[in-house]
Coordinates of C-alpha atoms and ligand atoms in Angstrom, one line a residue:
Chain A
M8 CA 20.8 -52.0 40.0
T9 CA 20.7 -56.0 40.0
E10 CA 17.8 -58.5 39.9
A11 CA 15.1 -58.2 42.7
T12 CA 17.0 -55.6 44.6
P13 CA 14.5 -52.9 45.5
T14 CA 17.5 -51.4 47.6
T15 CA 19.4 -48.9 45.4
P16 CA 22.9 -47.9 46.7
D17 CA 21.4 -44.5 47.8
S18 CA 19.1 -46.5 50.6
T19 CA 22.1 -48.1 52.6
A20 CA 22.4 -45.9 55.0
A21 CA 25.0 -44.0 55.7
V22 CA 25.8 -44.7 59.5
E23 CA 23.4 -47.3 61.1
V24 CA 24.1 -47.8 65.1
R25 CA 21.7 -50.3 66.9
G26 CA 21.3 -50.0 70.1
V27 CA 24.8 -49.2 71.4
D28 CA 26.8 -49.3 74.3
K29 CA 30.2 -48.2 75.4
V30 CA 31.5 -48.7 78.6
F31 CA 35.3 -47.3 79.4
E32 CA 37.3 -49.6 82.4
T33 CA 39.3 -46.5 83.6
R34 CA 41.1 -47.5 87.2
T35 CA 38.7 -46.0 89.3
G36 CA 35.3 -48.1 88.1
Q37 CA 33.7 -48.0 84.9
V38 CA 32.2 -45.4 83.1
H39 CA 28.9 -45.9 81.0
A40 CA 29.5 -43.2 78.6
L41 CA 26.6 -44.6 75.8
D42 CA 23.6 -46.4 76.8
A43 CA 21.9 -48.1 74.1
I44 CA 21.9 -45.6 71.0
D45 CA 19.9 -46.3 67.9
L46 CA 20.9 -44.0 64.7
V47 CA 20.2 -44.2 61.4
I48 CA 22.0 -41.9 59.4
A49 CA 20.7 -41.6 55.4
P50 CA 23.5 -40.9 52.9
G51 CA 23.5 -37.4 52.4
E52 CA 21.8 -36.5 55.5
F53 CA 22.9 -33.9 57.9
I54 CA 23.2 -34.5 61.5
S55 CA 23.8 -32.6 64.6
L56 CA 25.1 -34.3 68.1
I57 CA 24.4 -32.0 70.9
G58 CA 24.6 -32.0 74.3
P59 CA 26.1 -31.2 78.0
S60 CA 29.5 -32.0 77.9
G61 CA 30.5 -35.2 78.8
C62 CA 27.7 -36.5 76.9
G63 CA 29.6 -38.5 74.7
K64 CA 29.3 -36.7 71.7
S65 CA 32.8 -37.7 70.7
T66 CA 32.8 -40.9 71.8
L67 CA 30.0 -41.7 69.9
M68 CA 31.8 -40.4 66.8
R69 CA 35.0 -42.4 67.5
L70 CA 33.0 -45.5 67.3
I71 CA 31.7 -44.6 63.7
A72 CA 35.2 -44.1 62.9
D73 CA 36.0 -46.7 64.7
L74 CA 38.8 -45.3 66.4
D75 CA 36.7 -47.0 69.6
E76 CA 34.4 -50.1 70.0
P77 CA 31.7 -50.8 70.7
T78 CA 30.1 -53.4 73.9
G79 CA 27.3 -53.2 72.9
G80 CA 24.9 -53.2 70.3
T81 CA 26.1 -53.0 66.4
L82 CA 27.4 -50.4 64.5
T83 CA 27.0 -50.1 59.9
V84 CA 29.2 -47.2 58.3
F85 CA 27.3 -47.7 54.2
G86 CA 26.0 -51.2 54.9
K87 CA 29.8 -52.7 56.4
T88 CA 31.7 -53.3 59.1
A89 CA 32.8 -49.6 60.8
R90 CA 36.7 -51.1 60.5
Q91 CA 36.2 -51.9 56.7
A92 CA 34.1 -48.5 56.1
R93 CA 37.1 -46.9 58.0
L94 CA 40.2 -49.9 55.9
D95 CA 37.6 -48.4 52.7
Q96 CA 38.8 -44.5 53.1
D97 CA 35.2 -43.8 53.5
Y98 CA 35.1 -41.2 56.2
G99 CA 37.1 -38.4 56.4
I100 CA 37.3 -36.8 59.7
A101 CA 38.0 -33.3 61.6
F102 CA 38.8 -33.7 65.6
Q103 CA 38.2 -31.5 68.7
Q104 CA 41.8 -31.0 68.7
A105 CA 43.2 -29.5 65.4
G106 CA 45.2 -32.5 65.2
L107 CA 48.5 -31.2 62.4
L108 CA 51.7 -32.6 62.9
P109 CA 54.0 -29.8 63.1
W110 CA 56.7 -30.1 61.8
R111 CA 54.7 -29.9 58.5
T112 CA 54.0 -27.2 56.2
V113 CA 49.7 -25.9 55.9
A114 CA 49.9 -27.9 52.5
A115 CA 52.2 -30.7 53.6
N116 CA 49.1 -31.5 56.3
V117 CA 46.6 -30.6 53.8
A118 CA 48.4 -33.1 51.2
L119 CA 48.9 -35.9 53.3
P120 CA 46.1 -38.6 53.3
L121 CA 46.7 -37.7 49.6
E122 CA 50.4 -38.7 50.0
L123 CA 49.1 -41.7 52.9
H124 CA 46.9 -42.9 49.6
G125 CA 49.4 -42.7 46.3
V126 CA 47.6 -39.9 45.0
G127 CA 50.3 -38.5 42.2
S128 CA 51.9 -35.1 43.1
A129 CA 50.4 -33.4 40.4
E130 CA 46.7 -34.1 41.7
R131 CA 48.1 -33.5 45.2
R132 CA 49.2 -30.6 44.2
S133 CA 46.3 -29.3 42.1
R134 CA 43.7 -30.4 45.5
V135 CA 45.7 -28.5 48.3
E136 CA 45.7 -25.4 46.5
H137 CA 41.7 -25.8 45.4
L138 CA 41.0 -26.8 49.1
L139 CA 42.9 -24.2 50.9
D140 CA 41.8 -21.1 48.9
M141 CA 38.0 -22.8 49.8
V142 CA 39.0 -22.4 53.9
G143 CA 41.1 -18.9 52.9
L144 CA 44.3 -20.2 53.7
S145 CA 46.3 -19.5 50.6
D146 CA 48.5 -17.6 51.2
F147 CA 48.7 -19.8 53.9
A148 CA 50.2 -22.7 52.6
D149 CA 53.7 -22.8 53.1
R150 CA 53.7 -21.5 57.2
Y151 CA 54.0 -24.2 59.7
P152 CA 51.0 -25.1 61.9
D153 CA 52.7 -23.0 64.9
Q154 CA 52.6 -19.3 62.8
L155 CA 48.5 -20.0 62.8
S156 CA 46.0 -18.9 65.2
G157 CA 43.6 -21.6 66.7
G158 CA 40.8 -20.9 64.6
M159 CA 42.9 -21.1 61.6
Q160 CA 44.5 -24.4 62.8
Q161 CA 40.7 -26.2 62.5
R162 CA 40.4 -24.8 59.3
V163 CA 42.7 -26.3 57.8
A164 CA 42.3 -29.8 59.6
I165 CA 38.7 -29.3 57.6
A166 CA 40.8 -28.6 54.5
R167 CA 42.4 -32.2 55.3
A168 CA 39.3 -34.1 56.4
L169 CA 37.7 -32.5 52.9
A170 CA 40.9 -34.3 51.1
E171 CA 39.8 -37.3 49.3
Q172 CA 36.1 -35.9 49.4
P173 CA 34.5 -38.9 51.6
R174 CA 31.1 -39.5 51.4
L175 CA 31.1 -39.5 55.4
L176 CA 32.0 -36.8 57.1
L177 CA 32.8 -36.9 60.0
M178 CA 33.2 -33.8 62.3
D179 CA 33.9 -33.1 66.2
E180 CA 32.8 -29.0 66.7
P181 CA 35.1 -28.3 63.8
F182 CA 34.2 -25.0 64.4
G183 CA 34.7 -24.4 68.0
A184 CA 37.5 -22.5 67.9
L185 CA 36.8 -19.8 64.9
D186 CA 35.3 -15.7 65.4
E187 CA 30.9 -15.7 64.7
M188 CA 32.2 -14.1 61.3
T189 CA 34.2 -16.9 59.9
R190 CA 32.1 -19.6 61.6
E191 CA 29.3 -18.4 59.9
K192 CA 31.1 -18.1 56.6
M193 CA 32.4 -21.9 57.0
Q194 CA 29.1 -23.0 57.9
T195 CA 27.5 -21.6 55.1
E196 CA 30.9 -23.7 53.1
L197 CA 29.7 -26.5 54.7
V198 CA 26.8 -26.5 53.4
R199 CA 27.2 -26.1 50.0
I200 CA 30.2 -29.0 50.2
S201 CA 27.9 -31.5 52.3
A202 CA 25.3 -30.8 49.2
E203 CA 27.6 -30.8 45.9
T204 CA 29.4 -33.5 47.2
G205 CA 26.0 -35.4 48.3
A206 CA 28.3 -36.3 51.6
A207 CA 26.7 -37.3 54.7
V208 CA 27.6 -35.3 58.1
V209 CA 27.6 -36.4 61.8
F210 CA 28.4 -32.3 63.4
V211 CA 29.0 -32.0 66.8
T212 CA 28.1 -29.1 68.5
H213 CA 27.0 -26.6 71.6
S214 CA 25.8 -24.2 69.7
I215 CA 22.2 -24.4 69.2
P216 CA 21.7 -21.5 66.1
E217 CA 24.7 -23.6 64.2
A218 CA 23.4 -27.5 64.5
V219 CA 19.9 -25.4 63.6
F220 CA 21.6 -23.6 60.6
L221 CA 23.3 -26.2 59.6
S222 CA 21.3 -29.8 60.3
D223 CA 18.5 -31.6 58.5
R224 CA 18.5 -33.2 62.8
V225 CA 19.7 -32.6 65.5
V226 CA 20.2 -35.3 67.8
V227 CA 19.2 -33.5 71.6
M228 CA 21.8 -36.6 74.1
S229 CA 21.5 -36.3 77.7
P230 CA 24.2 -37.4 80.2
R231 CA 25.3 -40.0 82.2
P232 CA 24.6 -42.8 80.3
G233 CA 25.3 -41.3 77.8
R234 CA 21.7 -41.3 75.6
I235 CA 19.7 -40.1 72.9
Q236 CA 17.0 -37.2 74.4
Q237 CA 14.6 -36.5 71.5
V238 CA 15.6 -35.7 67.4
V239 CA 14.6 -33.1 66.3
P240 CA 13.9 -32.8 62.3
M241 CA 14.5 -29.3 60.8
R242 CA 12.2 -27.8 58.7
L243 CA 14.9 -25.4 57.0
G244 CA 15.5 -25.5 53.1
A245 CA 13.6 -28.8 53.2
E246 CA 14.9 -31.7 50.6
A247 CA 18.2 -30.7 48.7
E248 CA 17.2 -27.1 48.7
R249 CA 19.8 -27.8 51.5
A250 CA 22.3 -25.6 49.3
A251 CA 19.9 -22.4 49.2
R252 CA 20.4 -21.9 53.5
T253 CA 22.1 -18.7 52.9
E254 CA 22.7 -16.0 55.9
E255 CA 18.8 -14.7 55.5
L256 CA 17.3 -17.8 56.7
R257 CA 19.5 -17.2 60.1
E258 CA 16.5 -14.2 60.5
E259 CA 13.4 -16.3 60.0
R260 CA 11.5 -16.5 61.9
A261 CA 11.0 -20.9 61.2
F262 CA 15.4 -20.5 62.6
F263 CA 13.8 -19.0 65.8
D264 CA 11.1 -21.9 65.9
M265 CA 13.7 -24.6 65.4
V266 CA 16.2 -23.0 68.0
T267 CA 13.4 -23.1 70.7
A268 CA 12.5 -26.6 69.0
V269 CA 15.6 -27.8 70.3
R270 CA 16.9 -26.4 73.5
E271 CA 13.9 -27.6 74.4
A272 CA 15.0 -31.2 74.2
L273 CA 17.9 -30.0 75.9
H274 CA 15.8 -28.2 79.0
G275 CA 14.6 -32.6 78.9
G276 CA 10.8 -31.4 77.1
S277 CA 9.8 -29.4 79.5
P278 CA 9.5 -25.6 77.9
V279 CA 11.8 -22.9 79.6
S280 CA 11.6 -19.6 79.5
S281 CA 13.2 -18.3 76.6
G282 CA 12.3 -14.5 75.9
P283 CA 9.9 -13.1 73.8
R284 CA 10.0 -14.9 71.5
G285 CA 7.8 -17.4 73.8
V286 CA 7.1 -21.4 73.3
E287 CA 5.4 -22.0 69.2
T288 CA 2.7 -24.5 68.9
R289 CA 4.6 -25.9 65.4
Chain B
M1 CA 75.3 0.1 74.6
S2 CA 73.7 2.3 77.1
A3 CA 73.5 4.5 74.1
T4 CA 72.1 2.7 71.8
T5 CA 69.2 2.0 74.0
A6 CA 68.7 4.6 75.9
G7 CA 65.0 6.4 74.7
R8 CA 63.8 3.1 74.2
P9 CA 61.8 0.8 75.5
T10 CA 62.6 -1.9 78.4
R11 CA 62.4 -4.2 75.5
M12 CA 65.2 -4.6 74.0
S13 CA 64.9 -5.1 69.8
P14 CA 66.2 -8.6 69.0
R15 CA 69.4 -7.5 67.5
T16 CA 71.1 -5.8 71.0
E17 CA 70.1 -8.2 72.4
A18 CA 71.6 -10.8 70.3
T19 CA 74.6 -8.9 69.9
L20 CA 74.5 -8.7 73.9
R21 CA 74.1 -12.6 74.0
V22 CA 78.3 -13.2 72.9
V23 CA 79.4 -9.5 73.5
A24 CA 78.2 -10.6 77.6
P25 CA 80.5 -13.7 78.4
I26 CA 83.3 -12.4 76.1
A27 CA 83.6 -9.6 78.3
V28 CA 83.1 -11.6 80.9
G29 CA 85.8 -13.6 79.6
L30 CA 88.6 -10.7 79.5
I31 CA 87.2 -9.3 82.2
V32 CA 88.8 -13.0 84.3
L33 CA 91.8 -13.4 82.3
G34 CA 92.7 -9.5 82.8
A35 CA 91.9 -10.1 87.1
W36 CA 93.7 -13.5 87.2
Q37 CA 97.3 -11.7 84.1
F38 CA 96.7 -8.8 87.4
L39 CA 97.4 -11.4 90.1
V40 CA 100.4 -12.9 88.7
S41 CA 102.0 -10.2 87.7
V42 CA 101.0 -7.1 90.3
V43 CA 100.3 -9.2 93.0
G44 CA 103.2 -11.3 92.2
V45 CA 101.3 -15.6 92.7
S46 CA 103.9 -17.4 92.1
D47 CA 104.1 -18.6 88.6
Y48 CA 104.6 -22.1 89.6
L49 CA 101.5 -22.2 91.7
L50 CA 99.2 -20.5 89.1
P51 CA 100.6 -19.7 85.7
S52 CA 99.4 -16.3 84.2
P53 CA 97.4 -16.7 81.2
A54 CA 100.3 -14.8 79.2
S55 CA 102.6 -17.9 79.3
I56 CA 99.6 -20.3 78.4
I57 CA 99.4 -18.5 75.5
E58 CA 103.1 -18.8 75.1
Q59 CA 103.5 -22.6 75.8
F60 CA 100.0 -23.2 73.3
V61 CA 102.2 -21.1 70.7
A62 CA 105.4 -23.2 70.7
F63 CA 103.9 -26.1 71.5
F64 CA 101.0 -25.6 68.8
P65 CA 102.0 -28.9 66.2
S66 CA 102.3 -31.4 69.4
I67 CA 98.7 -29.1 70.4
L68 CA 97.1 -30.1 67.2
A69 CA 98.1 -33.4 66.9
A70 CA 96.9 -34.3 70.6
T71 CA 93.3 -32.4 69.3
L72 CA 92.9 -34.7 66.1
I73 CA 94.3 -38.0 68.5
T74 CA 91.3 -37.1 71.2
G75 CA 88.6 -35.6 69.0
T76 CA 89.1 -38.4 66.0
N77 CA 89.1 -40.9 69.4
A78 CA 85.5 -38.5 70.2
L79 CA 83.8 -38.3 67.2
L80 CA 84.6 -42.6 66.4
G81 CA 82.8 -42.9 69.7
L82 CA 79.7 -40.9 69.7
I83 CA 78.9 -41.7 66.2
V84 CA 78.6 -45.6 67.2
G85 CA 77.6 -44.4 70.1
S86 CA 75.1 -42.9 68.8
L87 CA 74.4 -45.0 66.0
L88 CA 74.3 -48.1 68.5
G89 CA 71.4 -46.4 71.3
I90 CA 69.0 -45.0 67.7
L91 CA 68.9 -48.1 67.0
L92 CA 68.7 -49.7 70.1
A93 CA 65.5 -47.5 70.8
S94 CA 64.2 -48.0 68.6
L95 CA 64.2 -52.0 68.2
A96 CA 62.9 -50.8 72.0
A97 CA 60.4 -48.6 71.2
R98 CA 58.7 -52.2 68.5
W99 CA 59.7 -55.0 70.8
K100 CA 58.5 -54.5 74.3
V101 CA 61.0 -57.3 75.1
V102 CA 63.8 -55.8 73.9
D103 CA 62.8 -52.9 75.9
R104 CA 62.5 -55.5 79.2
M105 CA 65.4 -56.5 78.1
S106 CA 67.9 -53.5 77.7
A107 CA 66.2 -51.5 80.7
P108 CA 68.5 -52.9 83.2
I109 CA 71.5 -52.8 80.7
V110 CA 71.4 -49.4 79.4
A111 CA 70.6 -48.6 83.8
A112 CA 73.7 -50.5 84.1
L113 CA 75.9 -48.6 81.5
A114 CA 74.7 -45.1 82.7
V115 CA 75.9 -45.9 86.5
V116 CA 79.9 -46.7 84.9
P117 CA 82.3 -44.8 85.9
I118 CA 84.5 -44.6 83.0
V119 CA 87.1 -45.0 85.4
A120 CA 86.4 -48.1 86.3
L121 CA 86.7 -49.3 82.3
A122 CA 89.2 -47.0 81.4
P123 CA 92.3 -49.4 83.2
V124 CA 90.0 -52.4 81.9
L125 CA 90.4 -51.8 78.4
N126 CA 93.3 -50.2 77.7
S127 CA 95.2 -52.9 79.1
M128 CA 92.5 -55.5 77.3
F129 CA 93.5 -54.2 74.3
G130 CA 96.8 -53.5 74.4
A131 CA 99.4 -50.2 74.7
D132 CA 99.3 -49.4 71.4
S133 CA 95.0 -49.6 70.9
Q134 CA 93.2 -46.6 70.4
F135 CA 90.0 -48.9 70.6
G136 CA 89.4 -48.9 74.7
R137 CA 89.3 -45.2 74.4
Q138 CA 86.3 -45.0 71.6
A139 CA 84.5 -47.8 73.0
I140 CA 84.1 -45.9 76.2
A141 CA 83.6 -42.7 74.7
A142 CA 80.7 -44.8 72.2
L143 CA 79.7 -46.4 76.0
A144 CA 79.5 -42.8 77.4
S145 CA 77.4 -41.6 74.2
F146 CA 75.7 -44.7 73.5
V147 CA 73.4 -43.7 76.9
P148 CA 72.0 -40.2 76.4
V149 CA 71.2 -40.8 73.1
F150 CA 69.7 -44.3 74.3
I151 CA 67.2 -43.0 77.1
N152 CA 66.4 -39.5 74.6
T153 CA 64.9 -41.7 71.5
L154 CA 63.0 -43.7 73.4
R155 CA 61.3 -41.1 75.0
G156 CA 61.2 -39.5 71.5
F157 CA 59.4 -42.0 70.0
R158 CA 57.3 -42.5 73.6
Q159 CA 56.4 -38.5 71.9
T160 CA 53.6 -39.1 69.6
Q161 CA 50.4 -37.8 70.5
P162 CA 47.0 -39.5 70.9
V163 CA 45.3 -37.2 68.4
H164 CA 48.4 -38.3 65.8
R165 CA 48.1 -41.5 66.5
D166 CA 43.6 -41.1 65.5
L167 CA 44.5 -40.0 62.6
M168 CA 47.2 -42.6 61.3
K169 CA 44.4 -45.2 62.3
A170 CA 41.7 -42.8 60.6
Y171 CA 43.8 -43.4 57.6
A172 CA 44.3 -46.7 57.5
A173 CA 48.4 -46.1 56.7
N174 CA 50.6 -49.3 57.9
S175 CA 52.3 -49.5 60.1
Q176 CA 55.8 -48.2 58.1
Q177 CA 54.0 -45.1 56.9
V178 CA 53.4 -44.4 60.7
M179 CA 56.8 -44.6 61.4
R180 CA 57.7 -42.6 58.0
V181 CA 55.0 -40.2 58.8
L182 CA 54.5 -39.6 62.5
T183 CA 57.1 -41.7 64.7
L184 CA 60.6 -40.2 63.1
P185 CA 60.0 -36.9 62.8
T186 CA 57.9 -36.9 66.3
A187 CA 61.6 -37.9 67.8
V188 CA 64.2 -36.0 65.8
P189 CA 64.2 -33.0 68.4
F190 CA 65.1 -36.2 70.9
V191 CA 67.6 -37.9 69.0
L192 CA 69.2 -34.9 68.3
T193 CA 69.0 -33.3 72.0
G194 CA 70.4 -36.7 72.9
I195 CA 73.2 -36.3 70.4
R196 CA 74.2 -33.0 72.1
I197 CA 74.7 -34.2 75.2
A198 CA 76.6 -37.2 74.3
S199 CA 78.8 -35.3 72.5
S200 CA 80.3 -33.7 75.5
L201 CA 80.6 -37.0 77.0
A202 CA 82.1 -38.5 74.5
V203 CA 84.9 -35.7 74.3
I204 CA 85.0 -36.0 78.6
S205 CA 85.5 -40.1 78.3
A206 CA 87.5 -40.1 75.7
L207 CA 90.2 -37.9 77.3
V208 CA 89.5 -39.1 80.2
A209 CA 90.1 -42.3 79.5
E210 CA 94.0 -41.8 78.7
Y211 CA 94.7 -40.9 82.0
F212 CA 94.8 -44.4 82.1
G213 CA 97.2 -46.0 80.1
G214 CA 97.5 -46.8 76.8
P215 CA 99.3 -45.8 73.6
R216 CA 100.1 -41.9 74.7
G217 CA 100.0 -39.2 72.4
G218 CA 96.1 -37.4 73.3
L219 CA 96.1 -34.2 75.7
G220 CA 94.7 -36.2 78.5
S221 CA 97.5 -38.7 78.2
L222 CA 99.6 -35.2 77.2
I223 CA 98.1 -33.3 80.2
S224 CA 99.2 -35.5 83.0
T225 CA 102.9 -35.8 81.8
S226 CA 103.1 -32.0 81.7
A227 CA 101.9 -31.6 84.8
A228 CA 103.9 -34.5 86.4
S229 CA 106.7 -32.6 84.7
S230 CA 106.1 -29.4 86.3
A231 CA 105.5 -27.6 83.4
Y232 CA 102.2 -26.3 84.1
A233 CA 102.0 -23.8 81.8
R234 CA 101.8 -26.2 79.0
A235 CA 99.7 -28.6 80.9
W236 CA 97.1 -25.2 80.4
A237 CA 97.5 -25.2 77.6
Y238 CA 96.8 -28.3 76.4
V239 CA 93.8 -27.6 78.7
L240 CA 92.8 -24.5 77.0
A241 CA 92.9 -27.5 73.8
S242 CA 90.6 -29.8 75.4
I243 CA 87.9 -26.7 76.2
V244 CA 88.5 -25.6 71.9
L245 CA 87.8 -29.2 71.7
G246 CA 85.4 -29.3 73.5
L247 CA 83.3 -26.7 72.3
V248 CA 83.7 -27.7 69.0
F249 CA 81.8 -31.1 69.1
Y250 CA 79.1 -29.3 70.8
L251 CA 78.6 -26.4 69.1
A252 CA 78.8 -29.0 65.8
T253 CA 75.9 -30.9 67.4
L254 CA 73.8 -27.9 68.2
A255 CA 74.1 -26.3 64.8
L256 CA 73.3 -29.8 63.3
E257 CA 70.3 -29.0 66.2
R258 CA 69.3 -26.0 64.4
L259 CA 69.6 -27.2 61.0
V260 CA 67.9 -30.3 61.1
L261 CA 65.4 -28.4 63.0
R262 CA 64.6 -24.7 61.0
R263 CA 62.8 -26.7 58.9
G264 CA 60.2 -27.8 61.0
P265 CA 58.0 -25.1 62.8
G266 CA 59.5 -22.2 65.0
G267 CA 62.7 -22.2 63.8
G268 CA 64.7 -25.0 66.3
A269 CA 65.6 -24.5 70.4
R270 CA 62.9 -27.1 71.5
Ligands
LIG311 N1 39.0 -43.1 77.1 C1 38.3 -42.6 78.1 N2 37.9 -43.7 78.6 C2 37.5 -43.5 79.6 N3 36.4 -42.5 79.8 C3 36.2 -41.7 78.6 C4 37.1 -41.9 77.3 N4 36.9 -41.6 76.8 C5 35.8 -40.9 77.0 N5 35.3 -41.1 78.0 C6 34.6 -40.4 79.5 O1 33.5 -40.8 78.9 C7 32.7 -39.4 78.5 C8 31.7 -38.6 77.3 O2 33.1 -38.5 77.0 P1 33.3 -37.7 75.7 O3 35.1 -38.2 75.4 O4 32.1 -38.4 74.3 O5 32.0 -36.5 75.6 P2 31.9 -35.4 74.6 O6 30.4 -35.3 74.8 O7 32.3 -34.9 73.5 O8 31.8 -33.6 76.1 P3 32.7 -32.5 75.8 O9 31.3 -32.1 75.3 O10 33.4 -31.9 76.3 O11 33.3 -32.7 74.6 C9 32.9 -38.7 79.6 O12 32.4 -38.6 80.7 C10 34.6 -39.2 79.6 O13 35.1 -39.3 81.0
LIG312 MG1 33.7 -34.3 72.2

């Protein structure tokens, strides 16, 4: 755009994590949650974080969201400090718990970020209608969260995270409470949304097939202290064809190869006996 | 009733349950009243020791204008005290939640207020503000109301969940927005509970305060003068009016709670 700069806005990383440490001081001593994390996420890239419970996935996400501060290292979001990115509302976030406000209706919960950021009521209404339609909850707009199932609450939280069409989506096990059918439907939907809006996604999950289906790269983490064990690139629906990640992909041979690769990475790089599919070299 | 529930599984329908909730206490009340009347008129317990329900009701009707006037006086004192005490409680609790200094400063004062017996203050305030002022009683009702409202409101302000606070931070909401969108709505049920507890205390303190001097005419002073002149049935009639007054306060605040919380989840009652 400007003279002499070869960098287009697109070449600025969505998230750049350099040598980040996070140590929690607790009454019983220090908890080394993250250790020397290096990770660069390109704009529009879909990244999954996977790893055993307590390996620091949520912590890393909270650092990116500027809800906590790293103990060491640097972290930038779209070239700015995490704090500035938060103030600029560059990301949308869905927490591990739905975190809906129980005194607000479903529609009012989805409208909350729009309301806080001064979006007019007419636009708010049409946007909320569209979002609820997308997560399949149009009929529940006037219900209160405690009248919904856990999975439905999660879907409301996802709609809320998408409300402002952020360039970066942070999602902490958003599909954990969903049944398998809804889960697959939401996965397909998320792939479509991220492709449509060009949003980068940081997606925490415990499900290997889910990570494989959704991601461009799967970041495998190990615990105590939380480290990046391996970054496994996915070749499914390469490049911009992410939208083409349809249900058939789940049954393709390559899909199972990827699942195996991630599983091996999770088990510390050593091949694991994984039944008849075996360990195929790529 | 057994006819309507017969043949059904053990659980009652919500309708039956609602009916039962109203009918059961009334039935108990009628049985007690019946037994009481029986003791007095058949067994022959002296009317002097234990006035019969019939004679109490007779007195209630005969002195109705005076009872009504007395109820209004005591009720007004209690209501003013409740309103002022609640407002002060909410105000001070907001300040204490906002600034730690206020919290630290108010904690010992509130603790002291909470243990001050009304009976200790009543004679002092009554003579301080003169024999023809209701102010002392209103102040006592306000003091009694203040404590539960303050404590509950402050607790309510501290109930915001970490995930909701994170959400507000992620939205870069300013402190006013956090107050309006998160802190106040979280506190509302607690404030209302405080006011409901305070409503009974306000009536009791306004009434008890009247036992210790000050202008005549309220329920408390009439109970003590009637009892002093051995008009026991009349004293009981005033007691009956006090019970009604207390109930009215309690039910009114309960209705307020239900009304406000009905717009929220679960139709209130938490
Ligand atoms: N606020 C905190 N104070 C102290 N320790 C913390 C805090 N938050 C996280 N931890 C510790 O940091 C480590 C990583 O926690 P984190 O929540 O990031 O794990 P996780 O990978 O998200 O696990 P899960 O899959 O169970 O959600 C854990 O050992 C946890 O006990
Ligand atoms: Mg977590």
